[in-house]
mmCIF file of C-alpha atoms (C1' of nucleotides) in Angstrom:
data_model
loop_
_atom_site.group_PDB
_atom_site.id
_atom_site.type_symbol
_atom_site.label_atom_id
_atom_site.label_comp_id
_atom_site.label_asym_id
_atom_site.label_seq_id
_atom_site.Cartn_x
_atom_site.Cartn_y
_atom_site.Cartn_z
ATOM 1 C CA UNK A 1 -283.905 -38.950 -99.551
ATOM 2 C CA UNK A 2 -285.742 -38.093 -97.041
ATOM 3 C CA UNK A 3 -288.993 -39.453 -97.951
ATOM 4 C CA UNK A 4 -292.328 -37.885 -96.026
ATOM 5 C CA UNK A 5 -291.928 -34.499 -95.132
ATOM 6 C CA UNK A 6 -291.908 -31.928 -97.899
ATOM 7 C CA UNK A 7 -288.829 -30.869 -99.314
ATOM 8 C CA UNK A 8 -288.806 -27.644 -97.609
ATOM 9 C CA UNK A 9 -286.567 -25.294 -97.080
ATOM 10 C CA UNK A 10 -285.139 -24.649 -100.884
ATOM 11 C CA UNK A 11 -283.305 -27.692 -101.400
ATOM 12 C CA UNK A 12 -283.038 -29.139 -105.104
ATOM 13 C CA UNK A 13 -280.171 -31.666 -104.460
ATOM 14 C CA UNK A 14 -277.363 -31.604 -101.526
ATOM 15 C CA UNK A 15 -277.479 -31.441 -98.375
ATOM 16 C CA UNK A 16 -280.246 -30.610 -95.977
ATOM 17 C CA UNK A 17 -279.982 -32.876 -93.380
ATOM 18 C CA UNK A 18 -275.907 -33.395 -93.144
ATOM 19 C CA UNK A 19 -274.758 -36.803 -92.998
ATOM 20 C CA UNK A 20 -276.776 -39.297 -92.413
ATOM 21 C CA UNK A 21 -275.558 -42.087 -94.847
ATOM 22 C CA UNK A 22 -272.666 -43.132 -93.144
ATOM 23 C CA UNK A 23 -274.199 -42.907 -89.689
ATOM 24 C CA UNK A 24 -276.972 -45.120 -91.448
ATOM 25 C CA UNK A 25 -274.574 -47.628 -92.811
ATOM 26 C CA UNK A 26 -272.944 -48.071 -89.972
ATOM 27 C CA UNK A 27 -275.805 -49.108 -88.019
ATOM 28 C CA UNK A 28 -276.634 -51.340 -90.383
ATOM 29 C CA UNK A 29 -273.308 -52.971 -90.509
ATOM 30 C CA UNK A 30 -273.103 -53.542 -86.985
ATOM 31 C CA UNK A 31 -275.839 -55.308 -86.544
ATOM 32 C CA UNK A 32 -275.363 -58.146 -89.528
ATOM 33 C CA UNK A 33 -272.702 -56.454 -92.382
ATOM 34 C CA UNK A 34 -274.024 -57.924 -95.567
ATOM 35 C CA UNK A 35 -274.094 -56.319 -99.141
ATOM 36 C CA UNK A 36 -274.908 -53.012 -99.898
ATOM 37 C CA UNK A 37 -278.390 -53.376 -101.523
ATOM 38 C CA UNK A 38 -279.281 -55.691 -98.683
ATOM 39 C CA UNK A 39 -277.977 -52.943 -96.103
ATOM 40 C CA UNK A 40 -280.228 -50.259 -97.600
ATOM 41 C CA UNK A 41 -283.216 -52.358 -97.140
ATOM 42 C CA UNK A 42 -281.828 -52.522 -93.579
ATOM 43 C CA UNK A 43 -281.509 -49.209 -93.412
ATOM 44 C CA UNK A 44 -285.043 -48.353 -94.370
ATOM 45 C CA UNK A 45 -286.196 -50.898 -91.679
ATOM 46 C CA UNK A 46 -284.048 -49.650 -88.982
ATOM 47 C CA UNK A 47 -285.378 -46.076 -89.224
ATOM 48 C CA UNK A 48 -289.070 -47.566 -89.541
ATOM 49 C CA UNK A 49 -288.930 -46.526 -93.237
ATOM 50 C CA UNK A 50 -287.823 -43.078 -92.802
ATOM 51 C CA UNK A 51 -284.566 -43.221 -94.204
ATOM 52 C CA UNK A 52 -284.232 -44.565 -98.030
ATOM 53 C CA UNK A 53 -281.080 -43.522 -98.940
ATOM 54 C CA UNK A 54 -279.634 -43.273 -102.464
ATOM 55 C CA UNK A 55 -278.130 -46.376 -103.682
ATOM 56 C CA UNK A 56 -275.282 -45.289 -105.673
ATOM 57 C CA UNK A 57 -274.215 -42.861 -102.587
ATOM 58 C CA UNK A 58 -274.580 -46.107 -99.942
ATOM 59 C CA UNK A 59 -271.770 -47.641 -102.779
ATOM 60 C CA UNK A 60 -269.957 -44.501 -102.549
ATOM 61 C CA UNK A 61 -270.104 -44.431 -98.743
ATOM 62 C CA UNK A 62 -268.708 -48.166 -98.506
ATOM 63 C CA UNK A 63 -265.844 -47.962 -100.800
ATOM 64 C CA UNK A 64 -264.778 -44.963 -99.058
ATOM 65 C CA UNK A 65 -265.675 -46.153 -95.461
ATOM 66 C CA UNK A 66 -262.980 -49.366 -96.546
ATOM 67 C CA UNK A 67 -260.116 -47.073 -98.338
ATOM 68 C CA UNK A 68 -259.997 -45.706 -94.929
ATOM 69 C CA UNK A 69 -260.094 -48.837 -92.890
ATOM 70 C CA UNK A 70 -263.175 -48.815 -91.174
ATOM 71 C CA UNK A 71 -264.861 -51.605 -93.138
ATOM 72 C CA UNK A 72 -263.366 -54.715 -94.934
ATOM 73 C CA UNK A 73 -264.820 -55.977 -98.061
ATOM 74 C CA UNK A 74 -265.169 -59.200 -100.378
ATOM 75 C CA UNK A 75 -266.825 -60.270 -103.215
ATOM 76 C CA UNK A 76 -269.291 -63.491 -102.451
ATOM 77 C CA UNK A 77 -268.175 -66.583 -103.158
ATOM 78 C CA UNK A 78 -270.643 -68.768 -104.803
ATOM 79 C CA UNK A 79 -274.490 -68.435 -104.860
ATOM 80 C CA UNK A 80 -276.808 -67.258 -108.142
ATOM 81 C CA UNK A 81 -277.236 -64.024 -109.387
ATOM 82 C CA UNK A 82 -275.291 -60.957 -109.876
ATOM 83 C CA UNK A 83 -272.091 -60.540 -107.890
ATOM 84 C CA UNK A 84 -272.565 -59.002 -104.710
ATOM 85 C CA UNK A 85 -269.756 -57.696 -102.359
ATOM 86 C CA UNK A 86 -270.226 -58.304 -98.936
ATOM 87 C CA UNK A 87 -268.902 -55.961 -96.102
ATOM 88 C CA UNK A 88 -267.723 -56.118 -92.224
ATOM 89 C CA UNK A 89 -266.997 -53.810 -90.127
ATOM 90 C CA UNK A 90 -263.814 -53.470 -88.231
ATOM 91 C CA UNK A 91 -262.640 -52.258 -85.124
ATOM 92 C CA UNK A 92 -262.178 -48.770 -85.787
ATOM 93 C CA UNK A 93 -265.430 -48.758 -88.212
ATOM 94 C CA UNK A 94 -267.306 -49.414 -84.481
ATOM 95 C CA UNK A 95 -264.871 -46.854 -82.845
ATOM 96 C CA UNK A 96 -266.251 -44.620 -85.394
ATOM 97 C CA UNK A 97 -269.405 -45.322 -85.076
ATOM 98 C CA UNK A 98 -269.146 -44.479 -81.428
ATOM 99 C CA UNK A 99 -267.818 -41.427 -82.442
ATOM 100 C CA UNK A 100 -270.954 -41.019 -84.850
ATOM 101 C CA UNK A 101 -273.681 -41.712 -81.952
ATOM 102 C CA UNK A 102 -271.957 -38.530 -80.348
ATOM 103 C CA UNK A 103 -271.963 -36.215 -82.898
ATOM 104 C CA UNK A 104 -275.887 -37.485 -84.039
ATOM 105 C CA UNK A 105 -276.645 -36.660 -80.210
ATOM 106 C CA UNK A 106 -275.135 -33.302 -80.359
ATOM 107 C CA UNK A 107 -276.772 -32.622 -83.682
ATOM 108 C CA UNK A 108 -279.991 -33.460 -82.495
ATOM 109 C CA UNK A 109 -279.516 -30.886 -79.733
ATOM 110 C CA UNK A 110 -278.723 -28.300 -81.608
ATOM 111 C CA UNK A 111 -281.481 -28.665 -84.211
ATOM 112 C CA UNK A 112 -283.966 -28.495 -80.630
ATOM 113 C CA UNK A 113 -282.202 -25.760 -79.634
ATOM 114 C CA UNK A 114 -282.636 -23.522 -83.013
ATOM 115 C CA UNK A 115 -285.726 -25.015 -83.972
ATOM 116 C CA UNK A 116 -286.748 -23.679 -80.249
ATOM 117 C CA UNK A 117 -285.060 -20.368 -81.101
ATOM 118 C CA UNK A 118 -286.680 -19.975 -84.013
ATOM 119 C CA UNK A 119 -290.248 -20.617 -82.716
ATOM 120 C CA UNK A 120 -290.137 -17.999 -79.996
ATOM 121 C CA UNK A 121 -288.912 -15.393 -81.834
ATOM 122 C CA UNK A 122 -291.645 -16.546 -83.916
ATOM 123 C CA UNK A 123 -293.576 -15.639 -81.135
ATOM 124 C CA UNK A 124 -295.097 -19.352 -80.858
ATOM 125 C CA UNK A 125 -296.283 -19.613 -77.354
ATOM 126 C CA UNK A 126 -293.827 -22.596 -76.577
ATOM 127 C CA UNK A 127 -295.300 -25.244 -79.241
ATOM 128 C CA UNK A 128 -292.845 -27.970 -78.375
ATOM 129 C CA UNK A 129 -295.475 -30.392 -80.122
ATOM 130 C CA UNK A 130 -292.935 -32.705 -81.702
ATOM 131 C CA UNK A 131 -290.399 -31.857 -79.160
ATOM 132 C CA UNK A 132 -288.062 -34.440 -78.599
ATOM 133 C CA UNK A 133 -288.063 -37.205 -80.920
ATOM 134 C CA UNK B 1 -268.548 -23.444 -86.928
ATOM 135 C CA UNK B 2 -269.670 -25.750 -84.285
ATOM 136 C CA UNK B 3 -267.110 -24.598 -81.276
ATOM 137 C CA UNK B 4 -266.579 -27.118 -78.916
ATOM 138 C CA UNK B 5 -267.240 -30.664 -79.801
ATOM 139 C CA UNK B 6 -264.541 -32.107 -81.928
ATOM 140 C CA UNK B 7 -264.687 -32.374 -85.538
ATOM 141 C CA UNK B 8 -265.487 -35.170 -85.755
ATOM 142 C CA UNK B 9 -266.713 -37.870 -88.365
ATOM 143 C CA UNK B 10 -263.738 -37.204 -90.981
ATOM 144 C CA UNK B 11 -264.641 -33.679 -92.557
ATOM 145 C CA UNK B 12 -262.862 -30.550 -93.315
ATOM 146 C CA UNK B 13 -264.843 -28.075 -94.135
ATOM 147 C CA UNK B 14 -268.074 -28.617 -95.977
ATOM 148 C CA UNK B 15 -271.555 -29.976 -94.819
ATOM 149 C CA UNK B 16 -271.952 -32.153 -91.120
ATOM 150 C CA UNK B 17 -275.035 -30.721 -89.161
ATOM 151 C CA UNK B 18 -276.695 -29.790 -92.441
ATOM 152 C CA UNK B 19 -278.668 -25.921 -92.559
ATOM 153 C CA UNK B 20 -278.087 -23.861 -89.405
ATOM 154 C CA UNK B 21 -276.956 -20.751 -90.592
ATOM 155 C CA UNK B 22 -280.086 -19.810 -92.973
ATOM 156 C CA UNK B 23 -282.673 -20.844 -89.811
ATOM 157 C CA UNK B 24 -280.170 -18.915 -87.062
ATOM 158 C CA UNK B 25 -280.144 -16.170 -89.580
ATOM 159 C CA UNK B 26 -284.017 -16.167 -89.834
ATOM 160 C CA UNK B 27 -284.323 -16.463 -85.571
ATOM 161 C CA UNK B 28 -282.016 -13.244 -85.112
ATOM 162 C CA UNK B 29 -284.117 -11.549 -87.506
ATOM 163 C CA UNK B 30 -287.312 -12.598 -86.501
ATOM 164 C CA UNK B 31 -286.752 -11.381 -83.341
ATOM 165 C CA UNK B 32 -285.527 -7.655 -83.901
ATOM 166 C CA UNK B 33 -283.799 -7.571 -87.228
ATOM 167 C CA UNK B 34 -280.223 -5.624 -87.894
ATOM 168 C CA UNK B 35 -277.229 -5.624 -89.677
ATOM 169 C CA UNK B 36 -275.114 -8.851 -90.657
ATOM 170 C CA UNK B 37 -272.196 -8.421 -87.835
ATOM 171 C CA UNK B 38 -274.723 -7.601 -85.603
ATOM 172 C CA UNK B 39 -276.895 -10.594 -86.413
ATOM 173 C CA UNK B 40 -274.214 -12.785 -85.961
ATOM 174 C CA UNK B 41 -273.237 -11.684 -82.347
ATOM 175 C CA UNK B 42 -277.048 -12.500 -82.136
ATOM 176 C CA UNK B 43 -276.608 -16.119 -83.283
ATOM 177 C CA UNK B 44 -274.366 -16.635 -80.909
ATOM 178 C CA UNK B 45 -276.430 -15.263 -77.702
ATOM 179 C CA UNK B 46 -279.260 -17.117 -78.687
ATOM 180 C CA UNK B 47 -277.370 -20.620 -78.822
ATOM 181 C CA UNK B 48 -275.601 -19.514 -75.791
ATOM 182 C CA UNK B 49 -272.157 -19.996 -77.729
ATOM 183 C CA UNK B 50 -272.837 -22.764 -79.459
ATOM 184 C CA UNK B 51 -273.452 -21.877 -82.814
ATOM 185 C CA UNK B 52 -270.721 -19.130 -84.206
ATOM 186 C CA UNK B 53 -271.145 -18.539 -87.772
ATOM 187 C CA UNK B 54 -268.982 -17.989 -90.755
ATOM 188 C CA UNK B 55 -269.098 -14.103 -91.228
ATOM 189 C CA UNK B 56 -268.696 -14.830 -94.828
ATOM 190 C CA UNK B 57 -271.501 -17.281 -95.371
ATOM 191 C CA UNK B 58 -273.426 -15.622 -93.377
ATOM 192 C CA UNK B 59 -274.252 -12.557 -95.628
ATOM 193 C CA UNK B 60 -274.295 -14.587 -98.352
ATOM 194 C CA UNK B 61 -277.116 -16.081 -97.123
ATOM 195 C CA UNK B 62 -278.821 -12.891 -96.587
ATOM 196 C CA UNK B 63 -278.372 -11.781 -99.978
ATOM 197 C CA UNK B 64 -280.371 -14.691 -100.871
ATOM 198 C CA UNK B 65 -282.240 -14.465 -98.580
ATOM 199 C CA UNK B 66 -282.636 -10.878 -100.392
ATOM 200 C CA UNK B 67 -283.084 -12.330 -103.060
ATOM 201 C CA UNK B 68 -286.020 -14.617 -102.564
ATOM 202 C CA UNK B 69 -287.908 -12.023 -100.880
ATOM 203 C CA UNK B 70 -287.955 -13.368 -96.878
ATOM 204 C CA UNK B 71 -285.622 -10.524 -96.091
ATOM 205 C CA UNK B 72 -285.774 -6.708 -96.967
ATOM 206 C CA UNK B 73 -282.606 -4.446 -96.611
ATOM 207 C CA UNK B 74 -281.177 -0.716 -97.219
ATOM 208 C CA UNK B 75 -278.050 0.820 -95.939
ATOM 209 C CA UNK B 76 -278.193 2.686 -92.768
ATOM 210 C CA UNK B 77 -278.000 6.484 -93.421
ATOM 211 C CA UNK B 78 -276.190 8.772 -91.030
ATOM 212 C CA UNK B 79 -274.149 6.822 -88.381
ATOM 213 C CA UNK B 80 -270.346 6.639 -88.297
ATOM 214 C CA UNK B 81 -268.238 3.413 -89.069
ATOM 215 C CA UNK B 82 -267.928 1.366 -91.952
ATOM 216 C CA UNK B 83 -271.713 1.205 -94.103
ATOM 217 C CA UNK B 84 -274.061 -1.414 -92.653
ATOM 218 C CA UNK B 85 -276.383 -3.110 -94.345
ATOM 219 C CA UNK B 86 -280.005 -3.365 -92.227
ATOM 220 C CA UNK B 87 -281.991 -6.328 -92.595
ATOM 221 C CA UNK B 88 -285.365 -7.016 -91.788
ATOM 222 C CA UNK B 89 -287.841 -10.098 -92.512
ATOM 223 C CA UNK B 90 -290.746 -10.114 -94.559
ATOM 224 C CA UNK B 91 -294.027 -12.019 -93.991
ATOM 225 C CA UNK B 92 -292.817 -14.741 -96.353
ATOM 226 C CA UNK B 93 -289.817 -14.921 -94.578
ATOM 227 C CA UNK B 94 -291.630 -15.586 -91.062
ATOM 228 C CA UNK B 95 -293.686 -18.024 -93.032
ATOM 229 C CA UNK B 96 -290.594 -19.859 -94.099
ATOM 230 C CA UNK B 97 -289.625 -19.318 -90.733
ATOM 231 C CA UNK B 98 -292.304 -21.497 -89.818
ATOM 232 C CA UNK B 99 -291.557 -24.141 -92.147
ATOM 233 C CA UNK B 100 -288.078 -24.113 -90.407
ATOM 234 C CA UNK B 101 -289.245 -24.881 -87.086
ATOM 235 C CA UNK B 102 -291.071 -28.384 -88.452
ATOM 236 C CA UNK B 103 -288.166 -29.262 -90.746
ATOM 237 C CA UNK B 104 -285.254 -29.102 -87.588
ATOM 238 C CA UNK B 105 -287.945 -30.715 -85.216
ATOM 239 C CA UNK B 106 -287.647 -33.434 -88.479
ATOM 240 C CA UNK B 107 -284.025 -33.400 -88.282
ATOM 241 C CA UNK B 108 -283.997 -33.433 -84.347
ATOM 242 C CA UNK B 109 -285.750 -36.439 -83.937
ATOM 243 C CA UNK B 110 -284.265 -38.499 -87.229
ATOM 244 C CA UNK B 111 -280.850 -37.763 -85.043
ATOM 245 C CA UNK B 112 -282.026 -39.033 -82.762
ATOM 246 C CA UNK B 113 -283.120 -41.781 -84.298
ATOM 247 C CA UNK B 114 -279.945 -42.505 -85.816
ATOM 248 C CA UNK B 115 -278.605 -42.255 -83.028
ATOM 249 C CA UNK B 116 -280.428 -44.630 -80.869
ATOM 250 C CA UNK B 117 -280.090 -47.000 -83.656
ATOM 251 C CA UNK B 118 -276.460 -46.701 -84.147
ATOM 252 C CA UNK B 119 -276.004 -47.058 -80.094
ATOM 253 C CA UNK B 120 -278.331 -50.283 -79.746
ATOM 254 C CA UNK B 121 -276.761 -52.201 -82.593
ATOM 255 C CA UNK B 122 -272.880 -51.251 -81.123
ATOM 256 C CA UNK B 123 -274.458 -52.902 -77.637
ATOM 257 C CA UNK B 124 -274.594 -49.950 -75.576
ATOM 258 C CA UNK B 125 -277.391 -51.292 -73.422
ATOM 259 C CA UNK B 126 -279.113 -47.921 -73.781
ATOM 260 C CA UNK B 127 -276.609 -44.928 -73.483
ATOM 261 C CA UNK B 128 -279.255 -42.504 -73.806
ATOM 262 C CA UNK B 129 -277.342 -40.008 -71.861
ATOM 263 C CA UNK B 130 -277.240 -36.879 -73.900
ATOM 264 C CA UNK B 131 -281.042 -37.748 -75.159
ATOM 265 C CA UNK B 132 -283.267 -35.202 -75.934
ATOM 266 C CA UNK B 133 -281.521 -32.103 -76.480
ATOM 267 C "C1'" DT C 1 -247.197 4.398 -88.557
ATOM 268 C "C1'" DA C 2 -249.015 0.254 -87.004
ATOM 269 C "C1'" DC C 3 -252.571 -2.229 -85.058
ATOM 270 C "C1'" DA C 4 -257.196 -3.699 -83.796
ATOM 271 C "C1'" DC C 5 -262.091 -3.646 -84.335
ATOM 272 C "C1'" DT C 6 -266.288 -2.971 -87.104
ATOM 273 C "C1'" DA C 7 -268.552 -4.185 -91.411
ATOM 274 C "C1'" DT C 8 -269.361 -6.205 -95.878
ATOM 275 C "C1'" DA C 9 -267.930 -9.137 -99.533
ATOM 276 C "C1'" DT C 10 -265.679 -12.685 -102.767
ATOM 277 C "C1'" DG C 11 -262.705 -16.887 -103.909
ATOM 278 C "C1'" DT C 12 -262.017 -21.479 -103.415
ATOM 279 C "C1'" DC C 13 -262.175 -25.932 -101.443
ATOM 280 C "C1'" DT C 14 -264.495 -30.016 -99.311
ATOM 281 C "C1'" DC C 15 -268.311 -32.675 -97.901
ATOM 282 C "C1'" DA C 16 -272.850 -34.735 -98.446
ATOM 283 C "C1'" DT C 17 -276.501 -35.616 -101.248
ATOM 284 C "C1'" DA C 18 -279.944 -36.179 -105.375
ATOM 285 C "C1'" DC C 19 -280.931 -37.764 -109.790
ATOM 286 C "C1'" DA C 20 -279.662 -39.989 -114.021
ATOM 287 C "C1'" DT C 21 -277.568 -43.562 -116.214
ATOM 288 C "C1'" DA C 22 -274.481 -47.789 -117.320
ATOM 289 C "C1'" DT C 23 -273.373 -52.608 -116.550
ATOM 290 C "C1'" DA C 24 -274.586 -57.386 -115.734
ATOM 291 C "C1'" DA C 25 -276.806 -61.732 -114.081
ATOM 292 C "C1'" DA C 26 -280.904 -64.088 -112.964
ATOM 293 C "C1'" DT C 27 -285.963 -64.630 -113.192
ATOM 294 C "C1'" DG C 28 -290.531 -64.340 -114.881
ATOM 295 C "C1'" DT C 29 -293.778 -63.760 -118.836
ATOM 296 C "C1'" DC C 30 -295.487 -63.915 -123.364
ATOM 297 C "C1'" DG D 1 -286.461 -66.889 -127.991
ATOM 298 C "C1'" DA D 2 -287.614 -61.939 -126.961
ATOM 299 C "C1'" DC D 3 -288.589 -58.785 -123.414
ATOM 300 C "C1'" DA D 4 -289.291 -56.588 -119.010
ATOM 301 C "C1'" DT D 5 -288.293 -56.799 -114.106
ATOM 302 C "C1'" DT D 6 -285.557 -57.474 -110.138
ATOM 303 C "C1'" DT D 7 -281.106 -57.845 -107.912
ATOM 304 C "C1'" DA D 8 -276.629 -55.743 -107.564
ATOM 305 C "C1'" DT D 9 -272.818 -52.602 -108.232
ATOM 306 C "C1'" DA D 10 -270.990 -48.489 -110.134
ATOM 307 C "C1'" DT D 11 -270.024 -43.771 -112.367
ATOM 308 C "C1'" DG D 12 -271.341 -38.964 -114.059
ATOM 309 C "C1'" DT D 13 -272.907 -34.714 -112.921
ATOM 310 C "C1'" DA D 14 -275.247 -31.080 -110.524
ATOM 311 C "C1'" DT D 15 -276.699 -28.643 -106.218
ATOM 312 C "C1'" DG D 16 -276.400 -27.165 -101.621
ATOM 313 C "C1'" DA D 17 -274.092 -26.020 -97.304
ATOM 314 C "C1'" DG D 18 -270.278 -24.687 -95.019
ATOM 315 C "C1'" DA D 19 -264.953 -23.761 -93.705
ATOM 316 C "C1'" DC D 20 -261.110 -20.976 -94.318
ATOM 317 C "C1'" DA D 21 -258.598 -17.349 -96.591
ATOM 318 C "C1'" DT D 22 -258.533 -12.958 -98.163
ATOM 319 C "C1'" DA D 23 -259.972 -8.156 -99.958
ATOM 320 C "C1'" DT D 24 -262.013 -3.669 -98.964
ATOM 321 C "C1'" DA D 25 -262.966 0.341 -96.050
ATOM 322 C "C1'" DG D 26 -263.870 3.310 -91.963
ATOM 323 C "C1'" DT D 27 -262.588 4.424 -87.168
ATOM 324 C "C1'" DG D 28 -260.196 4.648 -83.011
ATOM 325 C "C1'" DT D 29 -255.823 4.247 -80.469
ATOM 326 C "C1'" DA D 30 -250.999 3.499 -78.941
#
DNA sequence: TACACTATATGTCTCATACATATAAATGTC
DNA sequence: GACATTTATATGTATGAGACATATAGTGTA
């Protein structure tokens, strides 16, 4: 999903980068909610077309985000075309997503700090090129 | 495995930072190789704390590791104590190594991203506090 | 004997994701 | 009208990564 950059480090499906659907998704619905095809696109734009995540799993993410009370959902009333369900975020969706701009901090930390790790004992003379990001 | 920072975003076990333990594993090694208890104490000396990995997962990884060829091993003759496996990395496994370092400075900054993004649209006029990591 | 520490290993569960496919309604094209 | 394409939502299934529990031995110690 990740979209420029190779695939890597032996990765056929799954995970690889941990979580960032959600995170995503709740960006998206905080700044405008909407329906879920229209929050992808959002998505894509918000990360400068870096993040394209997988449609059926943004459905996935939303249905589960609401069973748990952090989003509300309805289907649109009106208008052409197939149905479309349009969500909002709640209270504890943005608590959450606080939560989420924590954890995405800490993550990024960590991933400097082994990535920094990794390239010394690599015996790179301090290449921070992309350092920071 | 994190230690220190809550849990977080809803999970129980399972994926969240996405891929530490195979490039920690790979550091530890690449900087003086060793058996998979020892390796671990490693780990956590070269994230000062931070990163404490499952014992079991980690020599799992090894073994594919093993598997794949980045990693050599034999058990250490002579010694007293329970057998220990000794690991050491192979030139492939330096170069995938390598590949490690671009793919977490990848993940570093796309947190970061994510981050920023998440923060700006929940109107935190620019909390980049813990930015950069 | 019981306990703790070192050391390796497997079982099982959850989470997060990728890729494929099913379903419909509208729209454009021939 | 027939057909493909786009919009829109949804499920099936497989993989990957990790957490937690537990099994197994050897070794030292109270």
């Amino acid at each position: 999903m990740h979209r420029g950059g190779k695939p890597c480090c032996r990765r056929g499906g799954g995970s690889g980068g941990g979580a960032l659907v959600e995170p995503a998704a709740l960006a998206a619905l905080a700044r405008q909610g909407g329906h879920g095809y229209d929050l992808r696109r959002e998505i894509r734009e918000l990360t400068g077309g870096e993040l394209d995540v997988d449609a059926g799993g943004l459905y996935r993410v939303l249905r589960r985000l609401e069973e748990d009370g952090f989003v509300t959902s309805a289907w649109a009333e009106g208008g052409s075309g197939p149905q479309r369900r349009d969500y909002e975020i709640t209270e504890e969706g943005r608590e959450l997503a606080q939560d989420w701009v924590a954890h995405l901090r800490e993550r990024q930390r960590m991933s400097g700090l082994l990535a920094d790790a990794l390239s010394s004992a690599l015996g790179n003379d301090d290449d921070r090129t992309n350092k920071e990001g």
